XYZ file of C-alpha atoms in Angstrom:
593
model
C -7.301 -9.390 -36.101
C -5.074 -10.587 -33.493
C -6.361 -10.481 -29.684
C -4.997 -7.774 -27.439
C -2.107 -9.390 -25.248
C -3.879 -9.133 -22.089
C -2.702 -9.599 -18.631
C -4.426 -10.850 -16.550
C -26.318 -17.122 -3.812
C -25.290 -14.543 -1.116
C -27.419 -10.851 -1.772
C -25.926 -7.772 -1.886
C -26.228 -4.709 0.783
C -29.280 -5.552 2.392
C -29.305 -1.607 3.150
C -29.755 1.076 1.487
C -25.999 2.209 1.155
C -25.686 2.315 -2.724
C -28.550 4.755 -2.388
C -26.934 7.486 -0.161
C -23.192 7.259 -2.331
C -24.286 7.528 -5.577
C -24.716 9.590 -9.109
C -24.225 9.544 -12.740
C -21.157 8.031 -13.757
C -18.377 10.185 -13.796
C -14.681 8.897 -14.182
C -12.334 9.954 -10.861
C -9.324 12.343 -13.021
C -7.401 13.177 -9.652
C -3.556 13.070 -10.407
C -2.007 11.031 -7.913
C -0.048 13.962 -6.791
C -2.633 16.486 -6.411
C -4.026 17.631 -3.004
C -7.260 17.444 -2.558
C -8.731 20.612 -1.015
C -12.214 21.009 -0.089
C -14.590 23.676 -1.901
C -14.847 27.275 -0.339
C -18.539 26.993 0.031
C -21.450 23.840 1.390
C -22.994 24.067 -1.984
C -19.275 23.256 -3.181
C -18.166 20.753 -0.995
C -21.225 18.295 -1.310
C -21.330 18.574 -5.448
C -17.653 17.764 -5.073
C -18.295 14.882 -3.089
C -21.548 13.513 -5.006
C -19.747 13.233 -8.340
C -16.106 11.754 -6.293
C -18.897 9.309 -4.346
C -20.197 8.508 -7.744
C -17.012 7.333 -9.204
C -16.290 5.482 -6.083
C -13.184 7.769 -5.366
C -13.639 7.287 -1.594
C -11.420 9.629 -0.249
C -12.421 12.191 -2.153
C -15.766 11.835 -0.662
C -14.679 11.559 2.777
C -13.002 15.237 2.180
C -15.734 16.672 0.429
C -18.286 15.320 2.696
C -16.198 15.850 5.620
C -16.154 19.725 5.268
C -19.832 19.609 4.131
C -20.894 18.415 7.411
C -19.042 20.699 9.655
C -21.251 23.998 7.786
C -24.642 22.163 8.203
C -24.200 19.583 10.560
C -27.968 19.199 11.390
C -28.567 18.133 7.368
C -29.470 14.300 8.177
C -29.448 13.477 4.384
C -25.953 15.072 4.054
C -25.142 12.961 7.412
C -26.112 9.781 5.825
C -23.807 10.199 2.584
C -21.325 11.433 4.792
C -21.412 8.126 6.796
C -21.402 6.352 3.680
C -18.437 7.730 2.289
C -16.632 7.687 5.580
C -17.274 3.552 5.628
C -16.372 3.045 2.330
C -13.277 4.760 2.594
C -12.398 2.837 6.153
C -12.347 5.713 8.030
C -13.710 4.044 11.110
C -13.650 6.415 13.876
C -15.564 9.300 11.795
C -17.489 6.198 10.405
C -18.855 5.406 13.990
C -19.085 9.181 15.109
C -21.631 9.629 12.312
C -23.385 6.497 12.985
C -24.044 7.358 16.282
C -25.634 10.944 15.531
C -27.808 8.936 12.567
C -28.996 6.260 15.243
C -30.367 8.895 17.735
C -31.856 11.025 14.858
C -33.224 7.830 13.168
C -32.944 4.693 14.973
C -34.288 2.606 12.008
C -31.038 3.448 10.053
C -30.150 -0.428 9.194
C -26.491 0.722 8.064
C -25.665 2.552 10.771
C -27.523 0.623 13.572
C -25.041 -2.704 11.163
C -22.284 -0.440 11.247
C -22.524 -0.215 15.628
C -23.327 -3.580 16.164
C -20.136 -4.650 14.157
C -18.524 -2.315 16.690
C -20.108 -3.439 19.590
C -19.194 -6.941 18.701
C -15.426 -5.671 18.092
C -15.493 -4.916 21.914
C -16.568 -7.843 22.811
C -20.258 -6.036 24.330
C -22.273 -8.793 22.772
C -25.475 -7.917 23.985
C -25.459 -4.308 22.711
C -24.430 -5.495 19.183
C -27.721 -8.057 19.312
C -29.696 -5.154 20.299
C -28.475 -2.853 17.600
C -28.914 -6.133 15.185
C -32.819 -6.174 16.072
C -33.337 -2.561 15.370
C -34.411 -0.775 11.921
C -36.856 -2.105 9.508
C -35.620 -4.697 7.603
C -36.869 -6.726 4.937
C -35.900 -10.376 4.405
C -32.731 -10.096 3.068
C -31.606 -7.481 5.417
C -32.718 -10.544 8.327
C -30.258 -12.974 6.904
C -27.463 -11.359 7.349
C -28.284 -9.412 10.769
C -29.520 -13.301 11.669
C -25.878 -14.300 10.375
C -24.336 -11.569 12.863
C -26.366 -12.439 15.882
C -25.388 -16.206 15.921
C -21.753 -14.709 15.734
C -22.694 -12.596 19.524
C -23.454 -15.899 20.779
C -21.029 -17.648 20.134
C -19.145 -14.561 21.360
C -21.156 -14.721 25.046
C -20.579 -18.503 25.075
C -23.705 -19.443 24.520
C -23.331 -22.063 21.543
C -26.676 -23.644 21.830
C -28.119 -20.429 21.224
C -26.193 -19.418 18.515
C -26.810 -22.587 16.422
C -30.573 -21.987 17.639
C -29.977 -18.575 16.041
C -28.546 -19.614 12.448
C -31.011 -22.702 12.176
C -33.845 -20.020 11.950
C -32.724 -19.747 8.110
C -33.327 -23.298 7.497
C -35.770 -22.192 5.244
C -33.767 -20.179 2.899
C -32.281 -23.166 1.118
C -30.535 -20.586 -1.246
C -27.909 -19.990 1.543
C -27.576 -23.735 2.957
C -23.722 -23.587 2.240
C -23.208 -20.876 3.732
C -25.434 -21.349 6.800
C -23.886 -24.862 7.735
C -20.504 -23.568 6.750
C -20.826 -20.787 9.747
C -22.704 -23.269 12.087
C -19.259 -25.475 11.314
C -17.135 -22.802 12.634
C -19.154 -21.702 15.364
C -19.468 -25.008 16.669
C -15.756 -25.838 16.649
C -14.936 -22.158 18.021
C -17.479 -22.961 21.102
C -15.999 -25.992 21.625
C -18.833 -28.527 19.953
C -16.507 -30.679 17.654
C -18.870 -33.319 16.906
C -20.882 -30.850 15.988
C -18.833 -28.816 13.796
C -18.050 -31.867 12.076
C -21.501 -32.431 10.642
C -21.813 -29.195 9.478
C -18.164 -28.909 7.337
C -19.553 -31.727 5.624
C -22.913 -30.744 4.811
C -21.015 -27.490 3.873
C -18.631 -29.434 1.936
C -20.679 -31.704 -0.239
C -23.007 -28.696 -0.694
C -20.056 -27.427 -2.654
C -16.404 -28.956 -3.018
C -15.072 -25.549 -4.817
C -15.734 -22.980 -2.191
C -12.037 -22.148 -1.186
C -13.087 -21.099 2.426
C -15.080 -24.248 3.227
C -11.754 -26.165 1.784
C -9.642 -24.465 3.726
C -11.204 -24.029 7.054
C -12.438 -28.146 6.966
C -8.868 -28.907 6.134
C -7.758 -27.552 8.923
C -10.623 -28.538 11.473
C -9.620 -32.140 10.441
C -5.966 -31.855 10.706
C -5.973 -30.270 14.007
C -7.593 -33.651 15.136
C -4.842 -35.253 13.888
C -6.522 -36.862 10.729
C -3.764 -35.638 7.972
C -4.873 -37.767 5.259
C -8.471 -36.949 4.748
C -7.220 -33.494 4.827
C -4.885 -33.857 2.216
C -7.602 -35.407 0.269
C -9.698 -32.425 0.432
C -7.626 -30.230 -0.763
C -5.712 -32.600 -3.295
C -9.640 -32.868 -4.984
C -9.559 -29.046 -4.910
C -6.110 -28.787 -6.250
C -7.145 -31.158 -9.058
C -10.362 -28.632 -9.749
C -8.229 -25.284 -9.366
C -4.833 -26.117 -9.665
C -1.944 -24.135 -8.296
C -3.698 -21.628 -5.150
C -1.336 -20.916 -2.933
C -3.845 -21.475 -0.028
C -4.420 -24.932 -0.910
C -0.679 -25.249 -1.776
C 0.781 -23.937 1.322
C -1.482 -26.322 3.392
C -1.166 -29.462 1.227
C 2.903 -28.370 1.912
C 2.382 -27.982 6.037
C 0.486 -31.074 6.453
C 3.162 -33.203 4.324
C 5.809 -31.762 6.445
C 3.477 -32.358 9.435
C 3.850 -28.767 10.341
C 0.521 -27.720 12.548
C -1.720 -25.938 10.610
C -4.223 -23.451 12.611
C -7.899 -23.024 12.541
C -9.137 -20.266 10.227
C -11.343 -19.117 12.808
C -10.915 -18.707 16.790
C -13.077 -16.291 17.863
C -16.375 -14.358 17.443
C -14.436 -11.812 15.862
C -12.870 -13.907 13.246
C -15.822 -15.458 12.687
C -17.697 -12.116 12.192
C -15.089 -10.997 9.740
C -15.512 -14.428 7.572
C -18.937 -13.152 7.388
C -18.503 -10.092 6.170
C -15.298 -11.210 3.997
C -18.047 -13.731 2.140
C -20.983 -10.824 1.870
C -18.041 -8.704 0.168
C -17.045 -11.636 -2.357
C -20.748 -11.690 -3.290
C -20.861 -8.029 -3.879
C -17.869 -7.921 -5.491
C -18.179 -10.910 -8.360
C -22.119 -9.202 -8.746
C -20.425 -5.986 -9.938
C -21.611 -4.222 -6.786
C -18.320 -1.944 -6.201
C -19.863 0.148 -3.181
C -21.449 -3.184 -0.952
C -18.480 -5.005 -1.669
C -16.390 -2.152 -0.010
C -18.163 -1.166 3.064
C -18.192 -5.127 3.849
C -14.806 -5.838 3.186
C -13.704 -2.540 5.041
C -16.059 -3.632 8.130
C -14.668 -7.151 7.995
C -11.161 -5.898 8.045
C -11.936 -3.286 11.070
C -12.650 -6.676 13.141
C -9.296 -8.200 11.723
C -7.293 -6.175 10.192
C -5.158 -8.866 8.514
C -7.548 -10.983 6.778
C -5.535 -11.409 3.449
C -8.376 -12.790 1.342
C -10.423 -9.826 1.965
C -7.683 -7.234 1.272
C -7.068 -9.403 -1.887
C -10.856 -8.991 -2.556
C -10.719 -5.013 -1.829
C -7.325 -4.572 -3.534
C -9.135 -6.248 -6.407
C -12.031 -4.087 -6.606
C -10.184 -0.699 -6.384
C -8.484 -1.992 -9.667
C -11.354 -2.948 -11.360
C -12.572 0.722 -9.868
C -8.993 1.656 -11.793
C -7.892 3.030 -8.580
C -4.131 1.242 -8.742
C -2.638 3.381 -5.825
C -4.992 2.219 -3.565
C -5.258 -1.295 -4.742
C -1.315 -1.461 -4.258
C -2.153 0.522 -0.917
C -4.123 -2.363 0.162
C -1.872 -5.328 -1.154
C 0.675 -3.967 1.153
C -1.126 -4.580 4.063
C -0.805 -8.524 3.167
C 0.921 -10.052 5.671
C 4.490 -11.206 4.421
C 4.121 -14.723 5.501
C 0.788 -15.154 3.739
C 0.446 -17.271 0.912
C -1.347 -14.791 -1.070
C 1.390 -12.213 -0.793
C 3.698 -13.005 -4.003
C 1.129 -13.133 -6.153
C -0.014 -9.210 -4.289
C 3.377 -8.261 -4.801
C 2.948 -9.410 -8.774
C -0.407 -7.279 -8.843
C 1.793 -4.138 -7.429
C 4.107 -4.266 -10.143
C 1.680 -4.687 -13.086
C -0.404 -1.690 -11.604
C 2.634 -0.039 -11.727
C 2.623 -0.230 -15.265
C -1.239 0.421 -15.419
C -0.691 3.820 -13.454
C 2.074 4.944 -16.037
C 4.785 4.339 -14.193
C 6.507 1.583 -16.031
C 9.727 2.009 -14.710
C 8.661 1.606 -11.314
C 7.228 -1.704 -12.681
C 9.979 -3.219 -14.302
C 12.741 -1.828 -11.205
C 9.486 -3.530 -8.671
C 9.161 -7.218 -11.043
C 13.293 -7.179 -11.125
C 13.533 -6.633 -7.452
C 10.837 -9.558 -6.785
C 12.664 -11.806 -9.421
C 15.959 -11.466 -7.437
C 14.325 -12.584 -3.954
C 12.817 -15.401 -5.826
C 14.433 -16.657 -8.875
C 12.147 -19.389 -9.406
C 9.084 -18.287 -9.122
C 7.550 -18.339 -12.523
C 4.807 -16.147 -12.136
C 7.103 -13.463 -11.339
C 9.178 -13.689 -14.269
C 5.717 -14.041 -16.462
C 4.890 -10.434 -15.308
C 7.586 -9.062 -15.891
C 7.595 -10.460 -19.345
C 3.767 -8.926 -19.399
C 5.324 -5.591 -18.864
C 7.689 -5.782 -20.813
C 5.361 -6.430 -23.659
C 2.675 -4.181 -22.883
C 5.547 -1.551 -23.311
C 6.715 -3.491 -26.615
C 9.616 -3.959 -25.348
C 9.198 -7.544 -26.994
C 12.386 -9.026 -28.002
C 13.158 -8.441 -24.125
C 9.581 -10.005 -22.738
C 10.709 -12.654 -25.398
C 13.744 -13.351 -23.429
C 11.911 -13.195 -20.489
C 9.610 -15.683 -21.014
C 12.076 -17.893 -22.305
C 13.825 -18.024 -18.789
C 10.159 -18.870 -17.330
C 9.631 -21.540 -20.094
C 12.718 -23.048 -19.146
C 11.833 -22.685 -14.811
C 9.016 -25.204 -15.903
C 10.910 -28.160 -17.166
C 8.152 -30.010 -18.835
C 5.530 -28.083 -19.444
C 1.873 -29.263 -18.731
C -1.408 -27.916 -19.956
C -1.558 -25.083 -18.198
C 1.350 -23.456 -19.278
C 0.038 -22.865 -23.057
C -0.466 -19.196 -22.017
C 3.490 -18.799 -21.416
C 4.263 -20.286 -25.142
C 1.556 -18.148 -26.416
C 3.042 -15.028 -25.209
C 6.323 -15.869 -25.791
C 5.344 -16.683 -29.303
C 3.113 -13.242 -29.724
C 6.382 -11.343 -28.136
C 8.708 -13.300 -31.173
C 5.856 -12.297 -34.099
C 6.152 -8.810 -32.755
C 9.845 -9.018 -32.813
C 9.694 -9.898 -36.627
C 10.983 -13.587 -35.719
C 8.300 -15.224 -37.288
C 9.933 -18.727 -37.194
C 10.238 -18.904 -33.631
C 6.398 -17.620 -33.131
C 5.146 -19.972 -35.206
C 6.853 -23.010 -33.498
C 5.564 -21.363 -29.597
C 2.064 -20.551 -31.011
C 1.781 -24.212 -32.348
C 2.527 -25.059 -29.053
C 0.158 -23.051 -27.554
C -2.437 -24.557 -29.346
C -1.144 -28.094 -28.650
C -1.338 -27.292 -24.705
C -4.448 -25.159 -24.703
C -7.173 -27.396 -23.386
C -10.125 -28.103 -25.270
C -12.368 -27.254 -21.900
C -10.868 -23.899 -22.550
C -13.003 -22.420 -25.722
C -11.475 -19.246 -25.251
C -8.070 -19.818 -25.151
C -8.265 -22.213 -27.891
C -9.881 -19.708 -30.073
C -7.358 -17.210 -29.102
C -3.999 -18.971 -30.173
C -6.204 -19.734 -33.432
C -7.302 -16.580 -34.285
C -3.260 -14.897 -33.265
C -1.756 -17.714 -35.637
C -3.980 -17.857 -38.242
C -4.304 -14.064 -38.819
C -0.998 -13.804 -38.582
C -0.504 -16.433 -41.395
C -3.522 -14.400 -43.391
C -1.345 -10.753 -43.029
C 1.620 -12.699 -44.669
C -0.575 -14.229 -47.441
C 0.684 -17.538 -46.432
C -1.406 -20.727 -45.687
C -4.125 -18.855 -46.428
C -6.707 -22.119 -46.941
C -5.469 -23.538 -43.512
C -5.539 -20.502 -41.931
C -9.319 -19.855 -42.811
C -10.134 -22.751 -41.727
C -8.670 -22.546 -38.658
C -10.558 -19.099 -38.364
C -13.740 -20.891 -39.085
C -13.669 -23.019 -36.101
C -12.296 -20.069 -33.617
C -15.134 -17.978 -35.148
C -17.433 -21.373 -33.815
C -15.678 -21.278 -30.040
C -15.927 -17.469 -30.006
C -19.197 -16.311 -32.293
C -19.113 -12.817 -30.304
C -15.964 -11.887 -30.472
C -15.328 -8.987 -32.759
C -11.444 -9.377 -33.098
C -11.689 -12.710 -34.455
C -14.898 -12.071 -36.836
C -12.318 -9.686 -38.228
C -9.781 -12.151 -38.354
C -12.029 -14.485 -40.392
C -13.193 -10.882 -42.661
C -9.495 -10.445 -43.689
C -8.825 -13.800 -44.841
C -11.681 -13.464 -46.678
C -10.031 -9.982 -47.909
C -7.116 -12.195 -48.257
C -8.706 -14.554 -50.935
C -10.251 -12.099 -53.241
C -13.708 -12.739 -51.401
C -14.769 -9.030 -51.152
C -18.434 -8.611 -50.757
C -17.779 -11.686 -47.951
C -14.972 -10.120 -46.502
C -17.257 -6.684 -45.731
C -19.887 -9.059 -44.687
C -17.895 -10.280 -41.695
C -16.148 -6.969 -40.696
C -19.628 -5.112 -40.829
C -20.304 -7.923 -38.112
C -17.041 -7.385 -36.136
C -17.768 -3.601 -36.305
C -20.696 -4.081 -35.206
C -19.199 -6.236 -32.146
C -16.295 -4.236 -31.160
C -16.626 -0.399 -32.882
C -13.964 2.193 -32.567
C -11.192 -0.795 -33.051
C -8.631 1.275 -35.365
C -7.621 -2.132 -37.390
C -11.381 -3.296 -38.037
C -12.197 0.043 -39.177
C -9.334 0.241 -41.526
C -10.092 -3.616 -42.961
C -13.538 -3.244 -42.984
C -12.456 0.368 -45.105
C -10.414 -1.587 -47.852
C -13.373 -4.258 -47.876
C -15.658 -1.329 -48.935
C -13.035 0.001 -51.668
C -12.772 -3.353 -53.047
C -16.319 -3.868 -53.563
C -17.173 -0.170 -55.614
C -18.261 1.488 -51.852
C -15.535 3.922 -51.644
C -17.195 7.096 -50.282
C -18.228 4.393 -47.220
C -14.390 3.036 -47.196
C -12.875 6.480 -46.588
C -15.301 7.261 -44.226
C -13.871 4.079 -42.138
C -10.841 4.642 -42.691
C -10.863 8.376 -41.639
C -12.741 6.199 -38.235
C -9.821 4.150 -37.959
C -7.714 7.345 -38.308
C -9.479 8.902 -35.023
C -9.653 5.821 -33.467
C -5.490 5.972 -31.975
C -3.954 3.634 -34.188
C 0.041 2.577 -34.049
C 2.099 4.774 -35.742
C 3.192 2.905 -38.538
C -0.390 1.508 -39.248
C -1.192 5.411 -39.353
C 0.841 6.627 -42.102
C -0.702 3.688 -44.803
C -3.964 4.801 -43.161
C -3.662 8.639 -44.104
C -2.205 7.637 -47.282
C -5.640 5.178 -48.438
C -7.806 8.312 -47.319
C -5.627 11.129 -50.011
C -5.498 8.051 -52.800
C -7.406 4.886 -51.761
C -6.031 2.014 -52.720
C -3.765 0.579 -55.176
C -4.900 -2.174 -57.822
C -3.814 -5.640 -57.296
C -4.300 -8.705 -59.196
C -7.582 -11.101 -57.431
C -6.052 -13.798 -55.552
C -5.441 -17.278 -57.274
C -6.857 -18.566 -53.682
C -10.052 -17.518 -54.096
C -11.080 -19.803 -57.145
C -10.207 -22.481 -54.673
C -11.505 -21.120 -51.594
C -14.392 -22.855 -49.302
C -18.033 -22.053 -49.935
C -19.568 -18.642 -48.110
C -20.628 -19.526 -44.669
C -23.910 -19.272 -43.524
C -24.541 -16.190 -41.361
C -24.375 -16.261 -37.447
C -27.868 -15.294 -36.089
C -27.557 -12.593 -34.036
C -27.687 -13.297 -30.308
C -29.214 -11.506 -27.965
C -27.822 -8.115 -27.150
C -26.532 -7.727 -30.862
């Protein structure tokens, strides 16, 4: 079966946020254009906002809980969800209001007495947000962080021998080395310590040579002294490890044109919102939708134009599915940052992800006009275009990409590939076959997935046209070895199986791919004619009447209804099969199967 064209140690909330926002899973089903009104009653309003908090439809909550609070406003648990909810969603003023009342009623509150201290230190009263850091009863993870925050009021007050004092207390936790030394770095060069700050970008550095951030901000720490080359170096080896981020690009560009890049960070402020920009990062790549949020938004209340942490929370409101508010946050990008085009590309394809593919297409054409060379661009629009199967047009459109990029390089397999899926969906096999070749000439071999991928597309589609069938199983073989858990391409290697007359090993496989991916409309329907073609034909209709309910194309629908009223028709065996490679040995089931 052919892939799907797709598109595209820090802890978590050392509080007890997730616990105060949270409730079965229920899916958020507001239409975008429907007003949200609160309930008529408390009882009402705070069910409302439990199951809206649960599906992390944040301003939802904020209404709900909002109204709640005005009808018992002395209900501390309702207070603390309320809070919550009002932080997650950004609303800082009602955010604060609440966190005030909590902190009187309950001065051990760690989120709220957090949630004032990053306030405090906002206003520049330093001393108040170290006082509201020492407060509440924290456990050890809880310290790091408040111990992160409170070398950040130091260096606020001045004091930069203090607030190195401060962050060397987590010496101890060699777990966070990087990303104590990398905030010593910056608080030493903020408070004026260059030698200093020096040491600790490279201890940061070697620590880890990946981290973006610590790229970036050394890069700029040493160009600023005037020492352009071992900057470009830096970022060249980064370039070299993640090619193509328009951070590291757009720096590598200034320094060559001698152009002055600034520091990332230049005050306490800044600095604070680093910190919480990295303690969202960590919440977000740990699946942790709620602690990612409520750092990010108190990051981006300290600097409101960070663009890596709206990237971060635009990213995690589409993951959430939310696309009008991830689009509401790419917006705020600023228009000169690096990171904006490929925003305004993640507008446009949650255009398309909200229904509203026009408004994708008119958004991708408008961006490919103000930028006619920008590949990625046209490659989206090509993406929509194809997710709407529109794909003699995406076709087109990723011809005029394919030709932007001149000679094309290893990375650019996944524009042949698409190109090539767009032509074998356009019934121009000849031309798919040459781009999917090509795809699988490009595709490196450190990429397993791709590579099994453009297999499992070309070979299946050599298997549905009964051509090449030996090659094309073999090729399936060795995808099946780079991707063993993949259900698509266990059904891929099933249906050449089917393909060759090998029936009881063709059910075999798609009982495995089933298993793997269940509900899939084409595996049902193979896995269906397997069972036929083996004498188990009460079990094949019962698949196929699956793969019936199971939303399948149109066309694929009508064959489908017609196996279930008359099963199927005879054929002659195969001549392939005489021929055909051994059985292969099972796959032992991994863990989780």
């Amino acid at each position: 079966m052919k892939l799907p064209l797709a598109h595209k140690g820090l802890p978590a909330l050392m509080f007890l946020a997730a616990g105060l926002l949270t409730a079965p899973a229920v899916a958020a089903n507001t239409a975008e254009d429907e007003v949200l009104r609160p309930a008529q009653s408390l009882e009402g309003n705070f069910l409302s906002a439990y199951v809206a908090g649960s599906a992390r439809d944040t301003e939802a909550a904020t209404i709900f809980f909002r109204e709640a609070i005005q009808e018992d406003s002395r209900n501390q648990e309702l207070l603390e969800r309320a809070f919550v909810a009002f932080l997650a969603n950004g609303s800082m003023t009602e955010a604060v209001r609440a966190a005030e009342r909590l902190s009187v009623q309950d001065p051990s509150n760690n989120l709220a007495q957090f949630a004032l201290a990053v306030r405090s230190l906002k206003g520049q009263k330093y001393a108040d947000a170290r006082t509201r850091l020492s407060k509440g009863t924290r456990g050890r993870q809880a310290d790091l962080t408040a111990t992160l925050l409170t070398a950040w009021t130091y260096a606020g007050s001045k004091d930069g021998k203090q607030a190195l004092a401060t962050i060397d207390k987590l010496k101890n936790e060699r777990a966070f080395d990087q990303f104590r030394e990398y905030h010593a770095a910056l608080i030493a060069d903020v408070v004026g310590n260059p030698a200093e700050a020096e040491k600790r970008f490279k201890a940061a550095y070697e620590g880890e040579r990946n981290t973006l951030q610590v790229v970036d901000a050394y890069g700029r720490f040493l160009a600023k002294r005037g020492r352009k080359d071992e900057a470009l170096k830096i970022y060249k080896a980064f370039d070299e490890a993640a090619p193509r981020h328009p951070i590291v690009r757009a720096a590598m560009k200034a320094l060559e044109e001698d152009k002055p890049l600034m520091p990332l960070v230049t005050s306490a402020q800044d600095g604070a919102a680093e910190l919480l920009y990295g303690l969202g990062v960590v919440g977000n790549t740990q699946g942790d939708e709620l602690t990612a949020i409520i750092y990010l938004r108190l990051g981006l209340d300290l600097k409101g134009d960070h663009p890596l942490a709206l990237v971060t929370l635009g990213d995690v409101y589409e993951r959430l599915k939310q696309y009008d508010k991830a689009n509401a946050i790419f917006e705020r990008i600023p228009k000169d940052s690096p990171v904006r085009p490929s925003a305004d590309i993640s507008i446009g394809h949650n255009y398309e992800l909200m229904g509203r593919g026009d408004d994708a297409i008119s958004h991708l054409e408008t961006l490919m006009k103000e930028r006619p060379d920008d590949v990625e661009v046209v490659m989206a629009l090509g993406n929509v275009q194809r997710s709407r199967k529109k794909f003699a047009e995406a076709a087109e459109t990723y011809d005029k990409a394919i030709k932007l990029i001149g000679q094309p390089e290893r990375g650019h397999w996944i524009l042949y590939f698409y190109r090539g899926t767009s032509y074998e969906r356009a019934k121009q096999w000849d031309k798919a076959e040459a781009d999917l070749k090509k795809a699988l000439e490009l595709v490196p071999e450190g990429l397993p997935a791709g590579r099994a991928q453009v297999m499992n597309y070309l070979a299946y589609s050599w298997v549905d046209q009964n051509m090449n069938i030996d090659e094309a199983f073999k090729m399936l073989t060795k995808a099946v070895e780079l991707a063993p858990r993949d259900g698509m391409i266990i059904d891929s290697l099933g249906w050449a199986y089917y393909r060759m007359g090998r029936y009881d090993d063709a059910a075999r496989e798609l009982e495995k791919a089933v298993e793997l991916k269940p509900g899939d409309p084409t595996i049902n329907d193979h896995l269906g004619d397997a069972y036929w073609k083996v004498g188990r034909k009460l079990e094949a209709k019962f698949q196929w009447d699956h793969a019936k309910n199971s939303d399948p194309e149109h066309e694929e629908l009508v064959k489908i209804l017609k196996k279930i009223d008359n099963g199927l028709d005879e054929e002659p065996k195969p001549a392939a099969a005489e021929n055909a490679p051994p059985p292969q040995p099972e796959v032992p089931k991994q863990n989780g199967g």
